[in-house]
Amino acid sequence: MNDQRPPVYVVDDDQDIRTSLSRGLGQRGFDVECFASAAEFLDAYDGEQAACLILDYGMPEMNGLELQALLTRRDLPLAVIFITGHGGVPESVQAMKGGAVDFLEKPFRQSVLVERIEAAFDIARAHQSARGLRNDIHTRIGRLTAREKEIVDHILAHPAEASSKDIANSLGISPRTIDHHRARILEKLQVRSVVELVDLVGKLKQSEPGRT
């Protein structure tokens, strides 16, 4: 990842708001791109770039909370700041529970927005990094055969009984066969020991959404 600031996406059906935010944030050095609807944004966003999403709550067709929920399900590296002239306490609570950085009521001071954007960048980058880690570990695990996954599952469920003899007794196969599988498992997962294997799975669980 380079040291450039991530982009700022503005999704708001109000042209005046889009123009104002684009001009004001652009003057502060932000790379800003505006969209008039959730659908327009979804068509343009590639799903890979870490970014701050400034999102209007009260849009027709798909509103801000609905878009936020969709983005969360897709596990995209975006940090959302809501702006609204219509939402109330229930909407703000839902937005924050959904992981929003903030829920700002119009009109708001641009200095406050800038502060929240910087926080959003940190969150988005962390999300992108965690997603990359998850994808890498899932790729490694996907290389395992069904029998190798069975052995890994035994090791994770019974770490105190992870010797080849213990696993062989549990699965009804020879310790020598377990030794062969263990070597292949360590190679495919790119770890050097059972301890590192357990640590790898722990990292996977810690990187899951909602576990930061």
mmCIF file of C-alpha atoms in Angstrom:
data_model
loop_
_atom_site.group_PDB
_atom_site.id
_atom_site.type_symbol
_atom_site.label_atom_id
_atom_site.label_comp_id
_atom_site.label_asym_id
_atom_site.label_seq_id
_atom_site.Cartn_x
_atom_site.Cartn_y
_atom_site.Cartn_z
ATOM 1 C CA MET A 1 0.000 0.000 0.000
ATOM 2 C CA ASN A 2 1.319 3.461 -0.827
ATOM 3 C CA ASP A 3 1.344 6.499 1.428
ATOM 4 C CA GLN A 4 -1.292 8.398 -0.516
ATOM 5 C CA ARG A 5 -4.462 9.294 1.298
ATOM 6 C CA PRO A 6 -7.396 7.082 0.330
ATOM 7 C CA PRO A 7 -10.180 8.651 -1.731
ATOM 8 C CA VAL A 8 -13.305 10.193 -0.259
ATOM 9 C CA TYR A 9 -16.568 9.111 -1.870
ATOM 10 C CA VAL A 10 -19.649 11.274 -1.387
ATOM 11 C CA VAL A 11 -23.054 9.681 -1.990
ATOM 12 C CA ASP A 12 -25.871 12.222 -1.722
ATOM 13 C CA ASP A 13 -28.885 12.932 -3.941
ATOM 14 C CA ASP A 14 -28.576 16.675 -3.270
ATOM 15 C CA GLN A 15 -26.484 18.319 -5.988
ATOM 16 C CA ASP A 16 -25.714 21.343 -3.816
ATOM 17 C CA ILE A 17 -24.329 19.144 -1.046
ATOM 18 C CA ARG A 18 -22.201 17.183 -3.503
ATOM 19 C CA THR A 19 -20.822 20.371 -5.023
ATOM 20 C CA SER A 20 -20.123 21.954 -1.636
ATOM 21 C CA LEU A 21 -18.356 18.901 -0.231
ATOM 22 C CA SER A 22 -16.384 18.271 -3.395
ATOM 23 C CA ARG A 23 -15.148 21.863 -3.512
ATOM 24 C CA GLY A 24 -14.462 22.241 0.207
ATOM 25 C CA LEU A 25 -12.715 18.906 0.688
ATOM 26 C CA GLY A 26 -10.857 19.257 -2.587
ATOM 27 C CA GLN A 27 -9.397 22.535 -1.373
ATOM 28 C CA ARG A 28 -8.108 20.684 1.680
ATOM 29 C CA GLY A 29 -6.248 18.201 -0.497
ATOM 30 C CA PHE A 30 -8.699 15.305 -0.485
ATOM 31 C CA ASP A 31 -9.356 13.205 -3.586
ATOM 32 C CA VAL A 32 -13.158 13.443 -3.797
ATOM 33 C CA GLU A 33 -15.580 11.629 -6.082
ATOM 34 C CA CYS A 34 -19.335 12.231 -5.906
ATOM 35 C CA PHE A 35 -22.349 10.064 -6.699
ATOM 36 C CA ALA A 36 -26.046 10.925 -6.802
ATOM 37 C CA SER A 37 -27.310 7.530 -5.639
ATOM 38 C CA ALA A 38 -26.301 4.272 -3.978
ATOM 39 C CA ALA A 39 -26.692 2.432 -7.286
ATOM 40 C CA GLU A 40 -24.386 4.884 -9.054
ATOM 41 C CA PHE A 41 -21.743 4.398 -6.383
ATOM 42 C CA LEU A 42 -22.002 0.600 -6.456
ATOM 43 C CA ASP A 43 -21.576 0.598 -10.224
ATOM 44 C CA ALA A 44 -18.352 2.623 -9.955
ATOM 45 C CA TYR A 45 -16.625 1.253 -6.840
ATOM 46 C CA ASP A 46 -14.256 -1.675 -7.479
ATOM 47 C CA GLY A 47 -14.501 -3.110 -3.957
ATOM 48 C CA GLU A 48 -10.731 -3.096 -3.413
ATOM 49 C CA GLN A 49 -9.758 0.503 -2.614
ATOM 50 C CA ALA A 50 -9.710 1.517 1.045
ATOM 51 C CA ALA A 51 -11.776 4.693 1.282
ATOM 52 C CA CYS A 52 -13.957 6.991 3.338
ATOM 53 C CA LEU A 53 -17.602 7.018 2.308
ATOM 54 C CA ILE A 54 -19.610 10.140 3.194
ATOM 55 C CA LEU A 55 -23.140 8.889 2.956
ATOM 56 C CA ASP A 56 -26.485 10.677 3.035
ATOM 57 C CA TYR A 57 -29.092 8.904 5.120
ATOM 58 C CA GLY A 58 -32.275 10.050 3.379
ATOM 59 C CA MET A 59 -31.924 8.971 -0.260
ATOM 60 C CA PRO A 60 -34.675 7.488 -2.456
ATOM 61 C CA GLU A 61 -34.614 3.862 -3.658
ATOM 62 C CA MET A 62 -31.733 2.628 -1.467
ATOM 63 C CA ASN A 63 -31.186 4.819 1.594
ATOM 64 C CA GLY A 64 -27.928 5.232 3.465
ATOM 65 C CA LEU A 65 -28.564 2.591 6.096
ATOM 66 C CA GLU A 66 -29.494 0.049 3.437
ATOM 67 C CA LEU A 67 -26.309 0.793 1.511
ATOM 68 C CA GLN A 68 -24.258 0.532 4.701
ATOM 69 C CA ALA A 69 -25.751 -2.895 5.430
ATOM 70 C CA LEU A 70 -24.990 -4.063 1.893
ATOM 71 C CA LEU A 71 -21.383 -2.878 2.089
ATOM 72 C CA THR A 72 -20.936 -4.634 5.434
ATOM 73 C CA ARG A 73 -22.238 -7.919 4.011
ATOM 74 C CA ARG A 74 -19.760 -7.613 1.141
ATOM 75 C CA ASP A 75 -16.888 -6.989 3.593
ATOM 76 C CA LEU A 76 -15.624 -3.939 1.704
ATOM 77 C CA PRO A 77 -12.765 -1.749 3.023
ATOM 78 C CA LEU A 78 -14.876 1.358 3.521
ATOM 79 C CA ALA A 79 -15.413 3.499 6.614
ATOM 80 C CA VAL A 80 -18.758 5.313 6.580
ATOM 81 C CA ILE A 81 -19.601 8.789 7.825
ATOM 82 C CA PHE A 82 -23.303 9.570 7.696
ATOM 83 C CA ILE A 83 -24.597 13.054 6.958
ATOM 84 C CA THR A 84 -28.293 13.796 7.232
ATOM 85 C CA GLY A 85 -30.939 16.452 7.504
ATOM 86 C CA HIS A 86 -33.696 13.958 8.258
ATOM 87 C CA GLY A 87 -32.461 11.179 10.519
ATOM 88 C CA GLY A 88 -33.158 10.950 14.221
ATOM 89 C CA VAL A 89 -31.914 9.012 17.208
ATOM 90 C CA PRO A 90 -33.051 5.539 16.017
ATOM 91 C CA GLU A 91 -31.300 6.017 12.666
ATOM 92 C CA SER A 92 -28.102 7.280 14.253
ATOM 93 C CA VAL A 93 -28.052 4.371 16.700
ATOM 94 C CA GLN A 94 -28.524 1.894 13.853
ATOM 95 C CA ALA A 95 -25.777 3.553 11.835
ATOM 96 C CA MET A 96 -23.307 3.461 14.717
ATOM 97 C CA LYS A 97 -24.163 -0.156 15.517
ATOM 98 C CA GLY A 98 -23.431 -0.876 11.868
ATOM 99 C CA GLY A 99 -19.928 0.483 12.313
ATOM 100 C CA ALA A 100 -20.308 4.082 11.122
ATOM 101 C CA VAL A 101 -17.532 6.460 12.141
ATOM 102 C CA ASP A 102 -20.069 9.207 12.896
ATOM 103 C CA PHE A 103 -23.573 10.466 12.162
ATOM 104 C CA LEU A 104 -23.454 14.199 11.427
ATOM 105 C CA GLU A 105 -26.552 16.367 11.133
ATOM 106 C CA LYS A 106 -26.629 19.061 8.438
ATOM 107 C CA PRO A 107 -25.411 21.722 8.701
ATOM 108 C CA PHE A 108 -22.101 20.662 10.231
ATOM 109 C CA ARG A 109 -18.704 22.311 10.483
ATOM 110 C CA GLN A 110 -16.309 21.162 7.796
ATOM 111 C CA SER A 111 -13.492 21.018 10.353
ATOM 112 C CA VAL A 112 -15.456 18.345 12.225
ATOM 113 C CA LEU A 113 -15.984 16.393 9.019
ATOM 114 C CA VAL A 114 -12.287 16.571 8.149
ATOM 115 C CA GLU A 115 -11.384 15.186 11.568
ATOM 116 C CA ARG A 116 -13.781 12.295 11.107
ATOM 117 C CA ILE A 117 -12.476 11.606 7.594
ATOM 118 C CA GLU A 118 -8.953 11.175 8.949
ATOM 119 C CA ALA A 119 -10.299 8.696 11.515
ATOM 120 C CA ALA A 120 -12.208 6.925 8.732
ATOM 121 C CA PHE A 121 -9.000 6.498 6.734
ATOM 122 C CA ASP A 122 -7.365 4.657 9.639
ATOM 123 C CA ILE A 123 -10.382 2.375 10.003
ATOM 124 C CA ALA A 124 -10.607 1.662 6.278
ATOM 125 C CA ARG A 125 -6.898 0.831 6.032
ATOM 126 C CA ALA A 126 -7.148 -1.519 9.024
ATOM 127 C CA HIS A 127 -10.180 -3.191 7.445
ATOM 128 C CA GLN A 128 -8.342 -3.624 4.163
ATOM 129 C CA SER A 129 -5.328 -5.119 5.945
ATOM 130 C CA ALA A 130 -7.483 -7.526 7.958
ATOM 131 C CA ARG A 131 -9.359 -8.603 4.848
ATOM 132 C CA GLY A 132 -6.069 -9.257 3.055
ATOM 133 C CA LEU A 133 -4.894 -11.398 5.960
ATOM 134 C CA ARG A 134 -8.162 -13.357 5.973
ATOM 135 C CA ASN A 135 -7.979 -13.984 2.244
ATOM 136 C CA ASP A 136 -4.377 -15.166 2.499
ATOM 137 C CA ILE A 137 -5.127 -17.604 5.316
ATOM 138 C CA HIS A 138 -8.268 -18.902 3.599
ATOM 139 C CA THR A 139 -6.196 -19.504 0.456
ATOM 140 C CA ARG A 140 -3.689 -21.555 2.448
ATOM 141 C CA ILE A 141 -6.418 -23.565 4.157
ATOM 142 C CA GLY A 142 -8.062 -24.186 0.789
ATOM 143 C CA ARG A 143 -4.961 -26.141 -0.299
ATOM 144 C CA LEU A 144 -5.598 -28.839 2.320
ATOM 145 C CA THR A 145 -7.183 -32.162 1.443
ATOM 146 C CA ALA A 146 -10.241 -33.419 3.332
ATOM 147 C CA ARG A 147 -8.044 -35.679 5.495
ATOM 148 C CA GLU A 148 -5.585 -32.860 6.208
ATOM 149 C CA LYS A 149 -8.465 -30.591 7.280
ATOM 150 C CA GLU A 150 -9.695 -33.376 9.557
ATOM 151 C CA ILE A 151 -6.281 -33.534 11.215
ATOM 152 C CA VAL A 152 -6.163 -29.741 11.585
ATOM 153 C CA ASP A 153 -9.636 -29.775 13.127
ATOM 154 C CA HIS A 154 -8.471 -32.392 15.650
ATOM 155 C CA ILE A 155 -5.393 -30.334 16.546
ATOM 156 C CA LEU A 156 -7.487 -27.194 17.072
ATOM 157 C CA ALA A 157 -10.130 -29.028 19.117
ATOM 158 C CA HIS A 158 -7.599 -30.997 21.200
ATOM 159 C CA PRO A 159 -4.314 -29.037 21.323
ATOM 160 C CA ALA A 160 -3.123 -31.108 24.292
ATOM 161 C CA GLU A 161 -3.567 -34.287 22.221
ATOM 162 C CA ALA A 162 -1.774 -33.186 19.058
ATOM 163 C CA SER A 163 0.927 -35.842 18.864
ATOM 164 C CA SER A 164 0.893 -38.146 15.850
ATOM 165 C CA LYS A 165 0.013 -41.049 18.134
ATOM 166 C CA ASP A 166 -2.936 -39.176 19.699
ATOM 167 C CA ILE A 167 -4.304 -38.108 16.314
ATOM 168 C CA ALA A 168 -3.777 -41.597 14.866
ATOM 169 C CA ASN A 169 -5.722 -43.187 17.714
ATOM 170 C CA SER A 170 -8.550 -40.695 17.260
ATOM 171 C CA LEU A 171 -8.812 -41.078 13.475
ATOM 172 C CA GLY A 172 -8.020 -44.789 13.267
ATOM 173 C CA ILE A 173 -4.953 -44.516 11.040
ATOM 174 C CA SER A 174 -1.246 -45.108 11.603
ATOM 175 C CA PRO A 175 1.066 -42.564 13.268
ATOM 176 C CA ARG A 176 3.370 -42.762 10.240
ATOM 177 C CA THR A 177 0.499 -41.657 8.005
ATOM 178 C CA ILE A 178 -0.212 -38.801 10.394
ATOM 179 C CA ASP A 179 3.458 -37.768 10.207
ATOM 180 C CA HIS A 180 3.183 -37.614 6.417
ATOM 181 C CA HIS A 181 -0.003 -35.551 6.562
ATOM 182 C CA ARG A 182 1.439 -33.259 9.240
ATOM 183 C CA ALA A 183 4.430 -32.409 7.064
ATOM 184 C CA ARG A 184 2.153 -31.597 4.139
ATOM 185 C CA ILE A 185 -0.128 -29.485 6.366
ATOM 186 C CA LEU A 186 2.750 -27.388 7.673
ATOM 187 C CA GLU A 187 4.063 -26.909 4.146
ATOM 188 C CA LYS A 188 0.693 -25.857 2.709
ATOM 189 C CA LEU A 189 -0.122 -23.524 5.601
ATOM 190 C CA GLN A 190 3.416 -22.082 5.525
ATOM 191 C CA VAL A 191 3.993 -22.662 9.240
ATOM 192 C CA ARG A 192 6.783 -24.534 11.012
ATOM 193 C CA SER A 193 4.992 -26.097 13.963
ATOM 194 C CA VAL A 194 1.650 -26.925 15.535
ATOM 195 C CA VAL A 195 2.041 -23.845 17.723
ATOM 196 C CA GLU A 196 2.317 -21.650 14.624
ATOM 197 C CA LEU A 197 -0.671 -23.455 13.088
ATOM 198 C CA VAL A 198 -2.817 -22.648 16.115
ATOM 199 C CA ASP A 199 -1.549 -19.053 16.035
ATOM 200 C CA LEU A 200 -2.458 -18.780 12.335
ATOM 201 C CA VAL A 201 -6.043 -19.824 12.987
ATOM 202 C CA GLY A 202 -6.155 -17.418 15.917
ATOM 203 C CA LYS A 203 -5.120 -14.582 13.596
ATOM 204 C CA LEU A 204 -7.887 -15.601 11.202
ATOM 205 C CA LYS A 205 -10.506 -15.397 13.955
ATOM 206 C CA GLN A 206 -9.180 -12.050 15.190
ATOM 207 C CA SER A 207 -9.347 -10.580 11.684
ATOM 208 C CA GLU A 208 -12.986 -11.512 11.152
ATOM 209 C CA PRO A 209 -15.393 -8.535 10.836
ATOM 210 C CA GLY A 210 -16.420 -7.196 14.205
ATOM 211 C CA ARG A 211 -13.339 -8.613 15.938
ATOM 212 C CA THR A 212 -10.961 -5.684 15.514
#
